[in-house]
Short mmCIF file of C-alpha atoms in Angstrom, two decimals:
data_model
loop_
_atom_site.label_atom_id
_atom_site.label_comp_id
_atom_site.label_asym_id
_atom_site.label_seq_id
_atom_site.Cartn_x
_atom_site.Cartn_y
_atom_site.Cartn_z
CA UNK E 18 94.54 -73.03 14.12
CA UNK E 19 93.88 -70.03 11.92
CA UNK E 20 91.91 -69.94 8.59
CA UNK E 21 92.94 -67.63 5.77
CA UNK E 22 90.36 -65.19 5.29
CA UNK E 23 88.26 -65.54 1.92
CA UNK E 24 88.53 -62.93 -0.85
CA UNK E 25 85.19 -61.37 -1.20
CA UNK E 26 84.96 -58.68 -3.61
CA UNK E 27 81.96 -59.54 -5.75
CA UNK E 28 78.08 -59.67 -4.49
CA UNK E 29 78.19 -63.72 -4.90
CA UNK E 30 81.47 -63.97 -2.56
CA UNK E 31 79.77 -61.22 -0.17
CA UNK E 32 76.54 -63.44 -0.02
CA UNK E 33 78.20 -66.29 0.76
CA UNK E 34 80.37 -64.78 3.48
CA UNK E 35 77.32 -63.35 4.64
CA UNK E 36 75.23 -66.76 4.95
CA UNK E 37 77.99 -69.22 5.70
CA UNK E 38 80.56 -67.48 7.64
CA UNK E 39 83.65 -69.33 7.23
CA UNK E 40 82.02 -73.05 6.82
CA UNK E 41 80.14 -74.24 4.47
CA UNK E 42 78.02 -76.12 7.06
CA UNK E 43 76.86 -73.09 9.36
CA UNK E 44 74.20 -71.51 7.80
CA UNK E 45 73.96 -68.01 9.65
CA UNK E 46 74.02 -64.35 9.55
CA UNK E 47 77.70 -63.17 9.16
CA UNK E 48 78.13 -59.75 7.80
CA UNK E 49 81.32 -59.61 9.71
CA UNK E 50 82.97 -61.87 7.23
CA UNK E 51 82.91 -58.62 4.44
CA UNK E 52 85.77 -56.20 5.36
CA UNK E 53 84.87 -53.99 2.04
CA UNK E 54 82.10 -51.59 3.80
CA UNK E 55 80.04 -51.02 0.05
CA UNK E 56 79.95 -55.25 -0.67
CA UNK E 57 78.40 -55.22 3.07
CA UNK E 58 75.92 -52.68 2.51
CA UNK E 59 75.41 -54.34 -1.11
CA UNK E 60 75.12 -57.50 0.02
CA UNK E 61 73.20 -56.99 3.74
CA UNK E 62 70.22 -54.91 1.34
CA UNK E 63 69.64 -57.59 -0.69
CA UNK E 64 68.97 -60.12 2.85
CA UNK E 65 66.77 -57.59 3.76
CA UNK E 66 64.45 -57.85 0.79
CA UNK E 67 64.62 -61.63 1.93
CA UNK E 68 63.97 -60.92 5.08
CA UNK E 69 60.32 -59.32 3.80
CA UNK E 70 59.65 -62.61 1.82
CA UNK E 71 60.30 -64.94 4.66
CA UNK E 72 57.66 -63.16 6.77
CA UNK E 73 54.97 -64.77 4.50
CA UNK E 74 56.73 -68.14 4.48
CA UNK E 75 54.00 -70.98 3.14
CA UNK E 76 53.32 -74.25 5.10
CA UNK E 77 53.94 -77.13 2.73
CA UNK E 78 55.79 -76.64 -0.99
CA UNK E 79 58.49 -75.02 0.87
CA UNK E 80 61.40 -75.94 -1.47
CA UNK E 81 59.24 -74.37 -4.86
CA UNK E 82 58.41 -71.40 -2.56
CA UNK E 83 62.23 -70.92 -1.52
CA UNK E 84 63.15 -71.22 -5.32
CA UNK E 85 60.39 -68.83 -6.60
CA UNK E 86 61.29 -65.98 -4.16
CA UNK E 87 65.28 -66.09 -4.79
CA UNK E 88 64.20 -66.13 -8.50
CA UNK E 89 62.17 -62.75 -7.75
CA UNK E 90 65.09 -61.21 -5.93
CA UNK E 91 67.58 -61.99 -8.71
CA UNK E 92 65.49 -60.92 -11.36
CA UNK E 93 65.71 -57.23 -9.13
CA UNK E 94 69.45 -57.59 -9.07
CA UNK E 95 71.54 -58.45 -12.16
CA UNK E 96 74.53 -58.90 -10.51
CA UNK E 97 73.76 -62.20 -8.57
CA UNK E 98 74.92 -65.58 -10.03
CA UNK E 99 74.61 -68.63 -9.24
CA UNK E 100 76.99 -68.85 -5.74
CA UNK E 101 74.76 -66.14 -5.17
CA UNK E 102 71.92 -67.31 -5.58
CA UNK E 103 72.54 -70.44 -3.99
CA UNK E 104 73.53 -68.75 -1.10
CA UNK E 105 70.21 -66.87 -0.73
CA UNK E 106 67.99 -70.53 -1.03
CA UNK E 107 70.23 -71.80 1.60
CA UNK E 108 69.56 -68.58 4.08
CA UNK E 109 65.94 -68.34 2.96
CA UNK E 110 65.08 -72.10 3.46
CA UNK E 111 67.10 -71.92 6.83
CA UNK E 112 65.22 -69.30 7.40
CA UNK E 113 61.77 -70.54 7.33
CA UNK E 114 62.74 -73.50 9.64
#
């Protein structure tokens, strides 16, 4: 069995190829899953400012702390929305596991 490939041509469809792959169940890394090579680079530079936030990852309030960090990075970056964003809380609080 085959599945179609998604179309990913904004950031929020690039970050959510990035963290789920094709599944919405396997939280990962999956740059693979953007063919355009710009929406990669886009969308891998904004994981990598996540990347710096989840080295200082807190102990207990993790779910506030997941929140209050994706907030930060979205305020840098206007053209996140809310697939987006959801898609970096997801890969952040995976993260931090």
């Amino acid at each position: 069995m085959t599945f179609a490939q998604p179309v990913v041509d904004t950031v929020d469809d690039g970050l959510r190829a990035y963290v789920w792959g094709a599944t919405a169940t396997g939280i990962g890394r999956h740059p693979e899953r953007i063919t355009d090579l710009e929406l990669r680079r886009r969308t891998v530079a904004i994981v990598t400012e996540l990347d710096t936030v989840a080295l200082d990852s807190p102990t207990r309030d993790v779910p506030d702390w997941v929140a209050r960090e994706v907030d930060d990075v979205v305020a840098r970056h206007p053209e996140i929305g809310a697939d987006g964003a959801d898609a970096l809380r997801s890969l952040l609080a995976w993260m931090v596991r």
